[in-house]
PDB file of C-alpha atoms in Angstrom:
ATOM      1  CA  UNK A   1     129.334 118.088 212.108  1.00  0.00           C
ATOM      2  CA  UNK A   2     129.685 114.579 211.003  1.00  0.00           C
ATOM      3  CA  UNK A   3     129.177 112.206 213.769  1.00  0.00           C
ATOM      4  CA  UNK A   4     127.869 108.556 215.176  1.00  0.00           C
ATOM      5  CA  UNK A   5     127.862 106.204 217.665  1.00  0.00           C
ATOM      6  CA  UNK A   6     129.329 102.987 217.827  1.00  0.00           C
ATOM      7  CA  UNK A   7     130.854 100.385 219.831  1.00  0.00           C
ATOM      8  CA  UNK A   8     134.549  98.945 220.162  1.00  0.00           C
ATOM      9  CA  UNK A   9     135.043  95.510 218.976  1.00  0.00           C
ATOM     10  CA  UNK A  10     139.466  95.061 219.379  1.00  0.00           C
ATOM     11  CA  UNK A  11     142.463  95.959 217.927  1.00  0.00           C
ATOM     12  CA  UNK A  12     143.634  94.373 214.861  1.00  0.00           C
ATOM     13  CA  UNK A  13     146.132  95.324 211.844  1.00  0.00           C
ATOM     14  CA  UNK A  14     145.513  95.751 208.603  1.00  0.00           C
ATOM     15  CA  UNK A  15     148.523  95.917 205.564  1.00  0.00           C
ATOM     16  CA  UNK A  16     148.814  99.246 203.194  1.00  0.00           C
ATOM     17  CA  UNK A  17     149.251  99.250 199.426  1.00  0.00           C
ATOM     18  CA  UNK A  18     152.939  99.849 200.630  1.00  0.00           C
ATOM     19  CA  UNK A  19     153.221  96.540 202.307  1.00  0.00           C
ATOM     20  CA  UNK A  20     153.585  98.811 205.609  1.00  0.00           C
ATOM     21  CA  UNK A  21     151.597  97.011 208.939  1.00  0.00           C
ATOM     22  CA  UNK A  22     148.938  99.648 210.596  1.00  0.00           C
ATOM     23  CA  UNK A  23     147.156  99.116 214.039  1.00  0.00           C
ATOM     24  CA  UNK A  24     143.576  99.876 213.681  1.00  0.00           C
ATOM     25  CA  UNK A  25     140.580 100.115 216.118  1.00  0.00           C
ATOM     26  CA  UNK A  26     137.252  98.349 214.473  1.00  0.00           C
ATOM     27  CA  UNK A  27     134.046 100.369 215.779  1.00  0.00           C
ATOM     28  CA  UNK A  28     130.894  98.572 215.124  1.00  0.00           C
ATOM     29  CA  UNK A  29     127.893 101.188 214.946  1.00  0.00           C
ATOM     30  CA  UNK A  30     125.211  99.806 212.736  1.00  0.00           C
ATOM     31  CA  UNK A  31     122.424 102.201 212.194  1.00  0.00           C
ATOM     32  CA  UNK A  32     121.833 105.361 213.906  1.00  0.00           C
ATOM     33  CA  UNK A  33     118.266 107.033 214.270  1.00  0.00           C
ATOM     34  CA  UNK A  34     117.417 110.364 214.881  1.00  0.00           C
ATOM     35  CA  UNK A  35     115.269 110.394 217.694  1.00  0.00           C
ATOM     36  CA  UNK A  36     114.139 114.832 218.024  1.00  0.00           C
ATOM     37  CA  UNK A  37     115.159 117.691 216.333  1.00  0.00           C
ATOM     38  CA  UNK A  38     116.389 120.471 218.551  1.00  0.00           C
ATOM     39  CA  UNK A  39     116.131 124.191 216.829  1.00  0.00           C
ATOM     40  CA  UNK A  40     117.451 127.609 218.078  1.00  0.00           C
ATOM     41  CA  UNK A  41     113.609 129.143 218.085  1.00  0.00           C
ATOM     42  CA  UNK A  42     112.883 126.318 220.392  1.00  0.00           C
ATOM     43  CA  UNK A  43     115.880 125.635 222.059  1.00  0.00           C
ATOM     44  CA  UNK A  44     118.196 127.872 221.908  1.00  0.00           C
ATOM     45  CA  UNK A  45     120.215 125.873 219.919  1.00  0.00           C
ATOM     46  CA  UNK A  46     120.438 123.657 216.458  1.00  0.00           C
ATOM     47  CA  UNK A  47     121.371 119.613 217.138  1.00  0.00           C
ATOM     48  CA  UNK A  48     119.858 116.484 216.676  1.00  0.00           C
ATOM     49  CA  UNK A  49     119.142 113.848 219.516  1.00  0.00           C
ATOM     50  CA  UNK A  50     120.305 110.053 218.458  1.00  0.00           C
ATOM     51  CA  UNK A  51     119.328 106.832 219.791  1.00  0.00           C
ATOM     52  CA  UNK A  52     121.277 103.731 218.959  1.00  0.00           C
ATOM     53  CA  UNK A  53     121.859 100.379 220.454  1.00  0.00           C
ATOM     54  CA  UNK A  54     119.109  97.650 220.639  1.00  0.00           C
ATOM     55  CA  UNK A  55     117.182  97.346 224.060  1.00  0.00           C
ATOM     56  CA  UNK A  56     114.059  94.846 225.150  1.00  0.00           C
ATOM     57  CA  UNK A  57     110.896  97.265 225.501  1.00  0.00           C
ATOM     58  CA  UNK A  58     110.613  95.542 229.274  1.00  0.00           C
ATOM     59  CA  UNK A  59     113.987  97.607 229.896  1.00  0.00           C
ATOM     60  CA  UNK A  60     112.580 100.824 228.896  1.00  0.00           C
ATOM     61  CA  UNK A  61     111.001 103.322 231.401  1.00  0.00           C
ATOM     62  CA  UNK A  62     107.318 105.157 230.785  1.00  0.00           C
ATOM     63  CA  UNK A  63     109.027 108.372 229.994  1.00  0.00           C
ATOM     64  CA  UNK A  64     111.480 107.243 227.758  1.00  0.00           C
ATOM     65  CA  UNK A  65     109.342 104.737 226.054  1.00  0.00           C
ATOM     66  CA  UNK A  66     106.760 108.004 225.616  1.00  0.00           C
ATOM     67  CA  UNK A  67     109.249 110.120 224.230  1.00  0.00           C
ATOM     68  CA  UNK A  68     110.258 107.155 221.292  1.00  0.00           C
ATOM     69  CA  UNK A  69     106.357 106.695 221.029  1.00  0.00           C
ATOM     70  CA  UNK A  70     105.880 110.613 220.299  1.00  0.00           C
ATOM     71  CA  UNK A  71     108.948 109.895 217.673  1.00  0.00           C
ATOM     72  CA  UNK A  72     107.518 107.221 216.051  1.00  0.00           C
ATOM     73  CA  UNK A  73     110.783 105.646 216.557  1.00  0.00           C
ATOM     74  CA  UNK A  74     111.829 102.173 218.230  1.00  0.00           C
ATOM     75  CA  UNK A  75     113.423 102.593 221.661  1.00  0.00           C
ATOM     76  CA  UNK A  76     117.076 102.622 221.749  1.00  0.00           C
ATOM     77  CA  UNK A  77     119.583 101.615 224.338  1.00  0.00           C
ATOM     78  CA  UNK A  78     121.839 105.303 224.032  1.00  0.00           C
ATOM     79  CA  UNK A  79     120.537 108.787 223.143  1.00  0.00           C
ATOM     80  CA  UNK A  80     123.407 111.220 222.832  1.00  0.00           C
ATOM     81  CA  UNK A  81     122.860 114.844 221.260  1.00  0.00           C
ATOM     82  CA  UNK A  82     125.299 116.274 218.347  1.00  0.00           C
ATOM     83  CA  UNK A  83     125.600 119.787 217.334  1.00  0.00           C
ATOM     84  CA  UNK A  84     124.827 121.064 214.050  1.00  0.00           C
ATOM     85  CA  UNK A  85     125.099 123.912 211.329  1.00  0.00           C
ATOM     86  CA  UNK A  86     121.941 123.109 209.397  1.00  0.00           C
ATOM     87  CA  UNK A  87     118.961 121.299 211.112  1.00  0.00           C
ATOM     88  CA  UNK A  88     117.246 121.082 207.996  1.00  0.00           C
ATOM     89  CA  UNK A  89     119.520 118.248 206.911  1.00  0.00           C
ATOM     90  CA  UNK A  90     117.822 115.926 209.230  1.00  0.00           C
ATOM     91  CA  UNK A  91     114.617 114.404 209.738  1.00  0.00           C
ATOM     92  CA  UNK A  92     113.066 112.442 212.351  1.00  0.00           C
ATOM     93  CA  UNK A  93     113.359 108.726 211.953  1.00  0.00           C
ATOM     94  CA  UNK A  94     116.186 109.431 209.530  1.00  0.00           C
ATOM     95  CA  UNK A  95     119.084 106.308 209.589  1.00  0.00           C
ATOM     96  CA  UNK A  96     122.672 107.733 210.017  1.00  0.00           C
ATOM     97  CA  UNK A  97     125.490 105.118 209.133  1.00  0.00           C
ATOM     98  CA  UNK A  98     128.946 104.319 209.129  1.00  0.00           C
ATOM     99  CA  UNK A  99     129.016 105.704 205.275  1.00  0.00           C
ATOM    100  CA  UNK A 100     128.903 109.184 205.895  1.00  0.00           C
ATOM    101  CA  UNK A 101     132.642 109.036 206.746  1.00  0.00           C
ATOM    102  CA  UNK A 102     135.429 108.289 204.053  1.00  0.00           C
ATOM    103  CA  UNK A 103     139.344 106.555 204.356  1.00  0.00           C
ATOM    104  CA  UNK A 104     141.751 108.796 204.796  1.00  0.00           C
ATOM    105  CA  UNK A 105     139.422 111.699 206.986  1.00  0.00           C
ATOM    106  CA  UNK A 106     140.483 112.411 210.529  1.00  0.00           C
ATOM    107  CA  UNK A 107     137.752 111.803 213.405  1.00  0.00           C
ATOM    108  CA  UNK A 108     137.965 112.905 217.232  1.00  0.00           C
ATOM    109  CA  UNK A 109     137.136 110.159 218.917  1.00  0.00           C
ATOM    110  CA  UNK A 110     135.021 110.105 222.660  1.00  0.00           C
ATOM    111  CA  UNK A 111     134.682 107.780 225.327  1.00  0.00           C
ATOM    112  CA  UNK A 112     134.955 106.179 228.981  1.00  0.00           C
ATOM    113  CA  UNK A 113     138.139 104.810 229.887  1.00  0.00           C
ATOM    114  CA  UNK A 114     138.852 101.249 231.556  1.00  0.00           C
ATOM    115  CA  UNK A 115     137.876 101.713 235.211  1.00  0.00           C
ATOM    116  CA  UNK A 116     141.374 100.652 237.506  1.00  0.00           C
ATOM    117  CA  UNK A 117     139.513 101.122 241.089  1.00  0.00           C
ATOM    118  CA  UNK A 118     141.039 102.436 244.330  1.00  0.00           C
ATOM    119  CA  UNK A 119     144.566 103.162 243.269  1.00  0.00           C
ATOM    120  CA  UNK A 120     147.691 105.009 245.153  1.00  0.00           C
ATOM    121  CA  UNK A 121     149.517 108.246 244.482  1.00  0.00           C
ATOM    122  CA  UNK A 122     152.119 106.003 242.310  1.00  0.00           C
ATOM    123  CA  UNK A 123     150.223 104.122 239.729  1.00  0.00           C
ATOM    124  CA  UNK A 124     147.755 107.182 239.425  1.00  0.00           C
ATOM    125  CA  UNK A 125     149.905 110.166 239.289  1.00  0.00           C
ATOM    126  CA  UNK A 126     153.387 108.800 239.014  1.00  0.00           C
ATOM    127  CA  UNK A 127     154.741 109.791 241.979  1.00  0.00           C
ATOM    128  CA  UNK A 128     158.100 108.332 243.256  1.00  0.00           C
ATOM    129  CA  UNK A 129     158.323 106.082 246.413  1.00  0.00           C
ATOM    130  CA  UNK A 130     160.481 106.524 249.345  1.00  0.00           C
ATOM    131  CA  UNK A 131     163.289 104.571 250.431  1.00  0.00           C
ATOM    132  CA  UNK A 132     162.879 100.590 250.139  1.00  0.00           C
ATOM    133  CA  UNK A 133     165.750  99.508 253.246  1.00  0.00           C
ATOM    134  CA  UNK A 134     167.997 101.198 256.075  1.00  0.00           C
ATOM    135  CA  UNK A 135     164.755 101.101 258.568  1.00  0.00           C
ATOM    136  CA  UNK A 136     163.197 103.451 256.246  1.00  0.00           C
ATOM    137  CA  UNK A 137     159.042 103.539 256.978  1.00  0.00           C
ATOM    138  CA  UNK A 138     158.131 105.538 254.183  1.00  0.00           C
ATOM    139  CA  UNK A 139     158.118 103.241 251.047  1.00  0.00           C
ATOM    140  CA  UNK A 140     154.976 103.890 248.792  1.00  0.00           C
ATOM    141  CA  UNK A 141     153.113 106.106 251.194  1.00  0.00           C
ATOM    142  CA  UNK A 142     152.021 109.949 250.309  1.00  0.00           C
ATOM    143  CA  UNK A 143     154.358 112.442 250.898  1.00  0.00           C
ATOM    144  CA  UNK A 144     153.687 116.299 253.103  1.00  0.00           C
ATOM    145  CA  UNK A 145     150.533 117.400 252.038  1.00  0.00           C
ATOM    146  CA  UNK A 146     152.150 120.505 251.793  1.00  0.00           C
ATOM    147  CA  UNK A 147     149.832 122.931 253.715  1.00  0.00           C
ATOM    148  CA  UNK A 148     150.602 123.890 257.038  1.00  0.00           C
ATOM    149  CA  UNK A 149     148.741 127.244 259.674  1.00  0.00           C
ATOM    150  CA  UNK A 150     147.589 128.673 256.100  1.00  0.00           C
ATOM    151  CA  UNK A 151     145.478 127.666 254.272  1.00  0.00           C
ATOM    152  CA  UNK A 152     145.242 124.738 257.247  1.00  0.00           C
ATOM    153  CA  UNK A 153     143.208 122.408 254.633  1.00  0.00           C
ATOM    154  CA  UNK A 154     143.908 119.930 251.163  1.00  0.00           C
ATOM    155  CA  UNK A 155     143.881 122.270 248.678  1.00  0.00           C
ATOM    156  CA  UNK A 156     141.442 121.501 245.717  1.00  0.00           C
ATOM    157  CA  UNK A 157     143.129 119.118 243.158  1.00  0.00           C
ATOM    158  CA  UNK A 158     145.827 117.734 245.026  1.00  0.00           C
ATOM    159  CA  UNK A 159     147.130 114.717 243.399  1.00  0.00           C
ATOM    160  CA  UNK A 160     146.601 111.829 245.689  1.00  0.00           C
ATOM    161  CA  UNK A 161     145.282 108.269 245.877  1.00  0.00           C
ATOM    162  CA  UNK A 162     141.645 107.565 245.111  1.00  0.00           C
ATOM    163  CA  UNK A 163     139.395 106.183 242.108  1.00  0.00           C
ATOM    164  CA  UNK A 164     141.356 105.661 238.696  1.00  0.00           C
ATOM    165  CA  UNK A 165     139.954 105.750 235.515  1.00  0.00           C
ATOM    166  CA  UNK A 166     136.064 105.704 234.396  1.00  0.00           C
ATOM    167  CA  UNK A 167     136.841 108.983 232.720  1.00  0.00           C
ATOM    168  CA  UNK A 168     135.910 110.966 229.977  1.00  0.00           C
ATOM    169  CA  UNK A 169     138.188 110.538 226.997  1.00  0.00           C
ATOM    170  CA  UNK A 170     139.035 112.502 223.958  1.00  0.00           C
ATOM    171  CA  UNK A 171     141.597 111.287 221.317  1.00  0.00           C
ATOM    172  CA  UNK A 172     142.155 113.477 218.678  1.00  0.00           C
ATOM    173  CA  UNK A 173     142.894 113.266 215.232  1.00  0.00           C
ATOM    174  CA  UNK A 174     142.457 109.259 214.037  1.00  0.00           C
ATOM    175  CA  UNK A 175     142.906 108.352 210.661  1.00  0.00           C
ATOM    176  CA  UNK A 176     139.941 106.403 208.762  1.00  0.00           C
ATOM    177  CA  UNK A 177     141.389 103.241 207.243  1.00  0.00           C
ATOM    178  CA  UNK A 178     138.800 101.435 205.844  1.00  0.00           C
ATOM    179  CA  UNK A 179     134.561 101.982 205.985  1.00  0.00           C
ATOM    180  CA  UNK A 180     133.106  98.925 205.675  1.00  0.00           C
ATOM    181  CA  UNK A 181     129.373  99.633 204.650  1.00  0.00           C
ATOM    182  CA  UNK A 182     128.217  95.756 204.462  1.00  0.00           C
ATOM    183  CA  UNK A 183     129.281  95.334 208.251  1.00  0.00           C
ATOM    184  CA  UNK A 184     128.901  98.128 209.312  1.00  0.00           C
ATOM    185  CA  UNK A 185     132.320  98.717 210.452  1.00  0.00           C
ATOM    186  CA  UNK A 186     134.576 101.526 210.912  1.00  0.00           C
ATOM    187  CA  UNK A 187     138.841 101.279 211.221  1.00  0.00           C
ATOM    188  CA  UNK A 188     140.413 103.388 212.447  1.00  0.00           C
ATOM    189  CA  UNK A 189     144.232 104.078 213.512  1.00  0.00           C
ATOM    190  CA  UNK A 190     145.435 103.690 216.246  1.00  0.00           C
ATOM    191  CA  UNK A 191     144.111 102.487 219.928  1.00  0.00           C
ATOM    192  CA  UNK A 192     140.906 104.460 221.532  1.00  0.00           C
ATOM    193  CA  UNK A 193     139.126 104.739 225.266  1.00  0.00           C
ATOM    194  CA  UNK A 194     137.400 102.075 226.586  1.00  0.00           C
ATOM    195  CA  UNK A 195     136.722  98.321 226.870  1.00  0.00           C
ATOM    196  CA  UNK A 196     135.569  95.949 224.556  1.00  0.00           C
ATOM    197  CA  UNK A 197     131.915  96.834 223.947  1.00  0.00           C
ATOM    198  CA  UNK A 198     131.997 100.071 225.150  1.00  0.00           C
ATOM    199  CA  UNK A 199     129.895 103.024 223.735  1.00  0.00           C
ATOM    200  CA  UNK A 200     132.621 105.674 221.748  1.00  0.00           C
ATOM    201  CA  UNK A 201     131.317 108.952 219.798  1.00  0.00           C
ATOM    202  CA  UNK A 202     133.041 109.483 216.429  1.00  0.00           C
ATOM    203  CA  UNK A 203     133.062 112.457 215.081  1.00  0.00           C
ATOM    204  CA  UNK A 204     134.597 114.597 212.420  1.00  0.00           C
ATOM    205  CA  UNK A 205     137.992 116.275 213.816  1.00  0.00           C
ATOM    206  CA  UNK A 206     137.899 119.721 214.743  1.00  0.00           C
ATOM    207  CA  UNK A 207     141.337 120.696 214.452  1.00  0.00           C
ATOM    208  CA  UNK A 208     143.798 120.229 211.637  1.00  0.00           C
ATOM    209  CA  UNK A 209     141.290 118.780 209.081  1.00  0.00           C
ATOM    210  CA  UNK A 210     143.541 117.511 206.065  1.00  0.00           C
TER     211      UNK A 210
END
């Protein structure tokens, strides 16, 4: 499993061979360090722990500045874990970049989507509103809840008004445009989760590799 860390810079477009216009996604992720090897004798299963971004040492707590000290490695702002076939590959300290992908490879990409805050049934879930005129009270309220003598509660999951966004994101199946090794840069096509700066996970795609 190819993978690393990196954060979103914008949206840009870059031109093909064929003249054709493509919207890509630049990811800055400069170096990546492994941080601790994680085995299946030890525990219970084979990945590697990561650490990138950089952080001021005041910033870093006792434990976590211990377990970087152990490592021999300089604290880092993010530690995220990846999976693994063959844990021999990798050795602590080791600096993963932006050149183990290629152009042309497709990468699943991970992160936290734009927080919206408090937001009703209609921007969250699409719901349609009532009538607007005719002394009508019900415009962009909830509707019936639906639940009546039985169950006599909100079932689980109902889709209602609350907190929007700040989620979890996958989006599968990018195209690599361009690796740009001297800036450490990634392209890739297409739009992905998050806000400028924000922390994404690239990694190779699962499903319908080319």
């Amino acid at each position: 499993m190819k993978a690393i860390l990196g954060k979103k810079v914008g949206m840009t477009q870059v031109f093909t061979e064929q003249g054709n216009v493509v919207p890509v996604t630049v990811v800055e992720s400069g170096e990546m360090v492994v941080v601790q090897k994680k085995t299946v004798e030890k525990d219970g299963y084979n990945a590697i722990q990561v650490g990138f971004g950089n952080i001021k040492p005041i910033n870093v707590t006792k434990p976590i500045k211990g377990h970087f000290e152990k490592s021999k490695v300089e604290p880092k702002k993010y530690l995220r874990e990846f999976k693994v076939d063959n844990i021999d590959d990798y050795e602590v300290g080791q600096k993963i970049g932006v050149e183990i992908f290629e152009a042309g490879e497709l990468v699943d990409v991970i992160g936290i989507s734009k927080g919206k805050g408090f937001a009703g049934s209609i921007k969250r879930h699409g719901h349609h509103r009532g009538p607007m005129s005719h002394g009508s009270k019900f415009h962009r309220l909830r509707g019936s809840l639906g639940a009546s003598a039985y169950p006599a509660k909100v079932v689980k999951g109902t889709k209602a008004h609350g907190h929007m966004g700040h989620e979890r994101v996958t989006v599968l199946n990018l195209e690599v445009i361009k690796v740009d090794t001297d800036k450490n840069a990634i392209l890739l096509k297409g739009a992905i989760p998050g806000p400028k700066k924000g922390l994404v996970s690239i990694r190779e795609a699962i499903r319908f590799k080319k």
